C-alpha cells in the first residue's frame, strides 16, 4: 500500500516539499524500527517496508545505511544542541561559564549514552573522529566557555582532553563494559573541571 | 634466492628455532620497507620479496597485514614499556609518582608520534580501542601512579581521561592536522596533571 508522492500541478514531477515530507516519513519509520527492534535490525530494506515505499527511494534519500543512521541521530542532536546554545541556564546562556561547562558535560554524557546504539553504529571512520560536525560543535562550545573562565591553562588543549571524555565509545566502554555507574562517570566530569577552577 | 630454513635432523621439518628466526627476518625486512617507503607501501607481497621468501610464508607467520604492522610496532612497544617499567627515574621507578606521571606522558606522546604512521595503520577496530594490550598497559601504569599520589579524585576515571589524551589518532590530529607544536601538546599533558597536584 505505497502512498503516492504529491506532485506539482505544473510538471507532474515531485516538488521540493514532497521530498522534504518523504524524507521525514522515512526517518519516522526508521526511528520506529530502532525503538522496536534495536539499531542492528534497521536496514534500508526494513525502512522501505515500514514506510511502504520502494527500497530505491530510501537509497535516493540517504545514500547508505550509515548516513541514514546519522540522519536519525541528527534529529536528537538538534534538540541537544539547542539545549546548551539557546536553552535555559545553567546549560544555556545566563549562568557562570564553569557552571555551564559542568551542566554541559553532564547533559552530553546523558545524551550520548541515551543514543549510544545509534551513535556507535553511525560513528565516522577514525580519520574523521575529530572533525565530525557534532564534535566540532561540542569543541567550539567547550573552548568558548573555557575562555570565559580565564583559567591559566592551554584552553585549546584542555578542550581536547575534555572532549575526549565526552566520547560515545569511551562512555559505552566505561558504563556498559566496565559497569561503572553513570552517576560516577558524571562526577568524573566534575573532577576534570577542577583544572579550570583551581587555576582560574 | 630463497634462503632454505634450517631443518631438524630427526624429522626433516622446520624446528621452533627456525620459525622464530624466520619471523625475525620477516620483521626486519618489513621494518626496512617502512623506513624506505613508508607504511602505506608495506604489503605482504613486498615483505615476501624483500625477505626472499614466498608470500605464503609471510601469511603463515602473521595472518594479515594489520597483524604484521602490529608485530612491527610491538618491537618498539617493548622498548617503550621497559623505559617506564624498569628504566631509570624519573620515567622508571625511584621518582615521586607525579614526576613519573609527567615523564610518562611526555615519553608516551613522543613514542606515539614517532611511530604514528604504524600506529594509525595498525589501530584496532573501534570496539577494541580501550582493550588493546598496549592501552591496557598504559592504563594500569597511570592508575598505579595516580593511586600513589593519593589525589582526592576518582583515580580510575581520571586515568581514562589522561589515557584519552595519549591517543595516536588525537595526537596526530593535533600536531599534524591542526599544526599545534609537539612541545605545546606536551605542556598540555602537564596542565592535565594539575588535577592530581591540586587535590593531592
PDB file of C-alpha atoms in Angstrom, chain A residues 5-179:
ATOM      1  CA  UNK A   5       4.023  11.246  -3.563  1.00  0.00           C
ATOM      2  CA  UNK A   6       2.216  14.536  -4.109  1.00  0.00           C
ATOM      3  CA  UNK A   7       3.117  16.047  -7.435  1.00  0.00           C
ATOM      4  CA  UNK A   8       3.382  19.559  -8.807  1.00  0.00           C
ATOM      5  CA  UNK A   9       0.322  20.522 -10.852  1.00  0.00           C
ATOM      6  CA  UNK A  10       2.550  22.153 -13.485  1.00  0.00           C
ATOM      7  CA  UNK A  11       5.167  19.495 -14.147  1.00  0.00           C
ATOM      8  CA  UNK A  12       3.696  16.289 -12.790  1.00  0.00           C
ATOM      9  CA  UNK A  13       7.053  15.747 -11.007  1.00  0.00           C
ATOM     10  CA  UNK A  14       7.614  15.572  -7.225  1.00  0.00           C
ATOM     11  CA  UNK A  15       8.212  19.004  -5.675  1.00  0.00           C
ATOM     12  CA  UNK A  16      10.857  20.005  -3.106  1.00  0.00           C
ATOM     13  CA  UNK A  17       8.098  19.964  -0.472  1.00  0.00           C
ATOM     14  CA  UNK A  18       7.304  16.349  -1.391  1.00  0.00           C
ATOM     15  CA  UNK A  19      10.950  15.393  -0.953  1.00  0.00           C
ATOM     16  CA  UNK A  20      11.128  17.010   2.493  1.00  0.00           C
ATOM     17  CA  UNK A  21       7.892  15.294   3.535  1.00  0.00           C
ATOM     18  CA  UNK A  22       9.037  11.923   2.222  1.00  0.00           C
ATOM     19  CA  UNK A  23      12.400  12.193   3.946  1.00  0.00           C
ATOM     20  CA  UNK A  24      10.630  12.936   7.240  1.00  0.00           C
ATOM     21  CA  UNK A  25       8.351   9.921   6.747  1.00  0.00           C
ATOM     22  CA  UNK A  26      11.339   7.636   6.142  1.00  0.00           C
ATOM     23  CA  UNK A  27      13.090   8.955   9.257  1.00  0.00           C
ATOM     24  CA  UNK A  28       9.952   8.386  11.317  1.00  0.00           C
ATOM     25  CA  UNK A  29       9.761   4.815  10.049  1.00  0.00           C
ATOM     26  CA  UNK A  30      13.450   4.240  10.804  1.00  0.00           C
ATOM     27  CA  UNK A  31      13.098   5.710  14.316  1.00  0.00           C
ATOM     28  CA  UNK A  32      10.142   3.399  14.952  1.00  0.00           C
ATOM     29  CA  UNK A  33      12.225   0.413  13.853  1.00  0.00           C
ATOM     30  CA  UNK A  34      15.101   1.399  16.141  1.00  0.00           C
ATOM     31  CA  UNK A  35      12.716   1.720  19.087  1.00  0.00           C
ATOM     32  CA  UNK A  36      11.050  -1.613  18.311  1.00  0.00           C
ATOM     33  CA  UNK A  37      13.963  -3.843  17.286  1.00  0.00           C
ATOM     34  CA  UNK A  38      17.230  -2.067  18.039  1.00  0.00           C
ATOM     35  CA  UNK A  39      19.544  -0.350  15.588  1.00  0.00           C
ATOM     36  CA  UNK A  40      21.185  -3.565  14.363  1.00  0.00           C
ATOM     37  CA  UNK A  41      17.933  -4.600  12.667  1.00  0.00           C
ATOM     38  CA  UNK A  42      17.490  -1.305  10.804  1.00  0.00           C
ATOM     39  CA  UNK A  43      18.308  -1.967   7.171  1.00  0.00           C
ATOM     40  CA  UNK A  44      17.443   0.087   4.090  1.00  0.00           C
ATOM     41  CA  UNK A  45      15.028  -2.717   3.166  1.00  0.00           C
ATOM     42  CA  UNK A  46      13.263  -2.711   6.542  1.00  0.00           C
ATOM     43  CA  UNK A  47      12.838   1.078   6.418  1.00  0.00           C
ATOM     44  CA  UNK A  48      11.389   0.840   2.894  1.00  0.00           C
ATOM     45  CA  UNK A  49       8.883  -1.799   4.005  1.00  0.00           C
ATOM     46  CA  UNK A  50       7.932   0.122   7.160  1.00  0.00           C
ATOM     47  CA  UNK A  51       7.348   3.323   5.170  1.00  0.00           C
ATOM     48  CA  UNK A  52       5.577   1.475   2.297  1.00  0.00           C
ATOM     49  CA  UNK A  53       7.956   2.756  -0.362  1.00  0.00           C
ATOM     50  CA  UNK A  54      10.458   1.094  -2.686  1.00  0.00           C
ATOM     51  CA  UNK A  55      13.970   0.402  -1.454  1.00  0.00           C
ATOM     52  CA  UNK A  56      15.307   2.744  -4.170  1.00  0.00           C
ATOM     53  CA  UNK A  57      13.504   5.663  -2.520  1.00  0.00           C
ATOM     54  CA  UNK A  58      15.363   5.064   0.745  1.00  0.00           C
ATOM     55  CA  UNK A  59      18.704   4.909  -1.079  1.00  0.00           C
ATOM     56  CA  UNK A  60      17.862   8.077  -3.034  1.00  0.00           C
ATOM     57  CA  UNK A  61      17.197   9.989   0.183  1.00  0.00           C
ATOM     58  CA  UNK A  62      20.132   8.766   2.319  1.00  0.00           C
ATOM     59  CA  UNK A  63      22.778   7.114   0.140  1.00  0.00           C
ATOM     60  CA  UNK A  64      23.634   4.330   2.572  1.00  0.00           C
ATOM     61  CA  UNK A  65      22.748   2.834   5.941  1.00  0.00           C
ATOM     62  CA  UNK A  66      25.401   4.790   7.847  1.00  0.00           C
ATOM     63  CA  UNK A  67      24.072   8.112   6.523  1.00  0.00           C
ATOM     64  CA  UNK A  68      20.517   7.079   7.359  1.00  0.00           C
ATOM     65  CA  UNK A  69      21.585   6.347  10.953  1.00  0.00           C
ATOM     66  CA  UNK A  70      23.441   9.647  11.146  1.00  0.00           C
ATOM     67  CA  UNK A  71      20.337  11.468   9.891  1.00  0.00           C
ATOM     68  CA  UNK A  72      18.324   9.750  12.637  1.00  0.00           C
ATOM     69  CA  UNK A  73      20.802  10.908  15.236  1.00  0.00           C
ATOM     70  CA  UNK A  74      20.723  14.365  13.704  1.00  0.00           C
ATOM     71  CA  UNK A  75      17.160  14.915  14.892  1.00  0.00           C
ATOM     72  CA  UNK A  76      18.131  14.232  18.509  1.00  0.00           C
ATOM     73  CA  UNK A  77      21.360  16.193  18.004  1.00  0.00           C
ATOM     74  CA  UNK A  78      19.399  19.332  17.088  1.00  0.00           C
ATOM     75  CA  UNK A  79      17.438  19.220  20.347  1.00  0.00           C
ATOM     76  CA  UNK A  80      20.579  18.537  22.370  1.00  0.00           C
ATOM     77  CA  UNK A  81      22.450  21.426  20.706  1.00  0.00           C
ATOM     78  CA  UNK A  82      19.531  23.794  21.246  1.00  0.00           C
ATOM     79  CA  UNK A  83      19.568  22.938  24.965  1.00  0.00           C
ATOM     80  CA  UNK A  84      23.073  24.342  25.527  1.00  0.00           C
ATOM     81  CA  UNK A  85      23.116  27.023  22.819  1.00  0.00           C
ATOM     82  CA  UNK A  86      19.751  28.666  23.491  1.00  0.00           C
ATOM     83  CA  UNK A  87      18.076  26.766  26.362  1.00  0.00           C
ATOM     84  CA  UNK A  88      17.580  27.926  29.970  1.00  0.00           C
ATOM     85  CA  UNK A  89      20.609  28.243  32.345  1.00  0.00           C
ATOM     86  CA  UNK A  90      22.738  26.695  33.705  1.00  0.00           C
ATOM     87  CA  UNK A  91      23.012  24.668  30.476  1.00  0.00           C
ATOM     88  CA  UNK A  92      22.071  27.623  28.262  1.00  0.00           C
ATOM     89  CA  UNK A  93      23.299  31.236  28.395  1.00  0.00           C
ATOM     90  CA  UNK A  94      22.929  33.225  31.639  1.00  0.00           C
ATOM     91  CA  UNK A  95      24.955  31.176  34.146  1.00  0.00           C
ATOM     92  CA  UNK A  96      28.699  31.467  35.014  1.00  0.00           C
ATOM     93  CA  UNK A  97      30.924  29.699  32.448  1.00  0.00           C
ATOM     94  CA  UNK A  98      32.086  26.954  34.843  1.00  0.00           C
ATOM     95  CA  UNK A  99      28.515  26.138  35.877  1.00  0.00           C
ATOM     96  CA  UNK A 100      27.572  25.945  32.204  1.00  0.00           C
ATOM     97  CA  UNK A 101      30.553  23.665  31.499  1.00  0.00           C
ATOM     98  CA  UNK A 102      29.555  21.379  34.352  1.00  0.00           C
ATOM     99  CA  UNK A 103      25.948  21.204  33.109  1.00  0.00           C
ATOM    100  CA  UNK A 104      27.156  20.730  29.538  1.00  0.00           C
ATOM    101  CA  UNK A 105      29.302  17.699  30.375  1.00  0.00           C
ATOM    102  CA  UNK A 106      26.537  16.032  32.356  1.00  0.00           C
ATOM    103  CA  UNK A 107      23.962  16.754  29.617  1.00  0.00           C
ATOM    104  CA  UNK A 108      26.345  15.421  26.957  1.00  0.00           C
ATOM    105  CA  UNK A 109      27.103  12.227  28.881  1.00  0.00           C
ATOM    106  CA  UNK A 110      23.354  11.632  29.254  1.00  0.00           C
ATOM    107  CA  UNK A 111      22.641  12.463  25.612  1.00  0.00           C
ATOM    108  CA  UNK A 112      25.445  10.264  24.241  1.00  0.00           C
ATOM    109  CA  UNK A 113      24.584   7.306  26.472  1.00  0.00           C
ATOM    110  CA  UNK A 114      20.863   7.619  25.717  1.00  0.00           C
ATOM    111  CA  UNK A 115      21.661   7.412  21.978  1.00  0.00           C
ATOM    112  CA  UNK A 116      24.680   5.160  22.269  1.00  0.00           C
ATOM    113  CA  UNK A 117      23.470   2.379  19.962  1.00  0.00           C
ATOM    114  CA  UNK A 118      22.808   4.820  17.154  1.00  0.00           C
ATOM    115  CA  UNK A 119      25.940   6.829  17.998  1.00  0.00           C
ATOM    116  CA  UNK A 120      28.175   3.759  17.832  1.00  0.00           C
ATOM    117  CA  UNK A 121      26.532   2.452  14.651  1.00  0.00           C
ATOM    118  CA  UNK A 122      26.787   5.835  12.890  1.00  0.00           C
ATOM    119  CA  UNK A 123      30.325   6.618  14.126  1.00  0.00           C
ATOM    120  CA  UNK A 124      32.524   8.233  11.473  1.00  0.00           C
ATOM    121  CA  UNK A 125      35.712   6.445  10.323  1.00  0.00           C
ATOM    122  CA  UNK A 126      38.762   7.018  12.608  1.00  0.00           C
ATOM    123  CA  UNK A 127      40.295   9.771  10.464  1.00  0.00           C
ATOM    124  CA  UNK A 128      37.107  11.844  10.809  1.00  0.00           C
ATOM    125  CA  UNK A 129      36.678  11.222  14.561  1.00  0.00           C
ATOM    126  CA  UNK A 130      37.840  14.735  15.430  1.00  0.00           C
ATOM    127  CA  UNK A 131      36.211  16.614  12.549  1.00  0.00           C
ATOM    128  CA  UNK A 132      32.635  15.284  12.513  1.00  0.00           C
ATOM    129  CA  UNK A 133      30.176  18.226  12.733  1.00  0.00           C
ATOM    130  CA  UNK A 134      28.682  17.249  16.149  1.00  0.00           C
ATOM    131  CA  UNK A 135      32.203  17.010  17.618  1.00  0.00           C
ATOM    132  CA  UNK A 136      33.126  20.392  16.123  1.00  0.00           C
ATOM    133  CA  UNK A 137      30.069  21.988  17.777  1.00  0.00           C
ATOM    134  CA  UNK A 138      30.985  20.486  21.173  1.00  0.00           C
ATOM    135  CA  UNK A 139      34.616  21.592  20.785  1.00  0.00           C
ATOM    136  CA  UNK A 140      33.612  25.189  19.945  1.00  0.00           C
ATOM    137  CA  UNK A 141      31.252  25.315  22.925  1.00  0.00           C
ATOM    138  CA  UNK A 142      33.868  23.993  25.385  1.00  0.00           C
ATOM    139  CA  UNK A 143      36.577  26.346  24.064  1.00  0.00           C
ATOM    140  CA  UNK A 144      34.299  29.375  24.284  1.00  0.00           C
ATOM    141  CA  UNK A 145      33.257  28.587  27.883  1.00  0.00           C
ATOM    142  CA  UNK A 146      36.845  27.823  28.955  1.00  0.00           C
ATOM    143  CA  UNK A 147      37.948  31.201  27.570  1.00  0.00           C
ATOM    144  CA  UNK A 148      35.262  32.899  29.656  1.00  0.00           C
ATOM    145  CA  UNK A 149      36.681  31.298  32.802  1.00  0.00           C
ATOM    146  CA  UNK A 150      40.082  32.866  32.024  1.00  0.00           C
ATOM    147  CA  UNK A 151      41.703  29.739  33.521  1.00  0.00           C
ATOM    148  CA  UNK A 152      45.511  29.774  33.413  1.00  0.00           C
ATOM    149  CA  UNK A 153      45.729  26.723  31.157  1.00  0.00           C
ATOM    150  CA  UNK A 154      46.082  25.990  27.451  1.00  0.00           C
ATOM    151  CA  UNK A 155      42.380  26.366  26.643  1.00  0.00           C
ATOM    152  CA  UNK A 156      42.527  24.630  23.285  1.00  0.00           C
ATOM    153  CA  UNK A 157      44.312  21.535  24.621  1.00  0.00           C
ATOM    154  CA  UNK A 158      42.241  21.284  27.787  1.00  0.00           C
ATOM    155  CA  UNK A 159      39.202  21.416  25.491  1.00  0.00           C
ATOM    156  CA  UNK A 160      40.527  18.397  23.542  1.00  0.00           C
ATOM    157  CA  UNK A 161      41.014  16.470  26.743  1.00  0.00           C
ATOM    158  CA  UNK A 162      37.518  17.320  27.998  1.00  0.00           C
ATOM    159  CA  UNK A 163      36.099  16.487  24.570  1.00  0.00           C
ATOM    160  CA  UNK A 164      37.818  13.084  24.616  1.00  0.00           C
ATOM    161  CA  UNK A 165      35.906  12.235  27.818  1.00  0.00           C
ATOM    162  CA  UNK A 166      32.616  13.019  26.036  1.00  0.00           C
ATOM    163  CA  UNK A 167      33.020  10.218  23.509  1.00  0.00           C
ATOM    164  CA  UNK A 168      30.279   7.648  22.917  1.00  0.00           C
ATOM    165  CA  UNK A 169      32.744   4.763  22.548  1.00  0.00           C
ATOM    166  CA  UNK A 170      34.549   5.682  25.796  1.00  0.00           C
ATOM    167  CA  UNK A 171      31.320   6.256  27.769  1.00  0.00           C
ATOM    168  CA  UNK A 172      29.922   2.980  26.446  1.00  0.00           C
ATOM    169  CA  UNK A 173      33.122   1.196  27.465  1.00  0.00           C
ATOM    170  CA  UNK A 174      33.009   2.662  30.989  1.00  0.00           C
ATOM    171  CA  UNK A 175      29.302   2.217  31.728  1.00  0.00           C
ATOM    172  CA  UNK A 176      28.363  -0.869  29.732  1.00  0.00           C
ATOM    173  CA  UNK A 177      31.605  -2.862  29.605  1.00  0.00           C
ATOM    174  CA  UNK A 178      33.197  -1.950  32.929  1.00  0.00           C
ATOM    175  CA  UNK A 179      29.895  -1.373  34.741  1.00  0.00           C
TER     176      UNK A 179
END
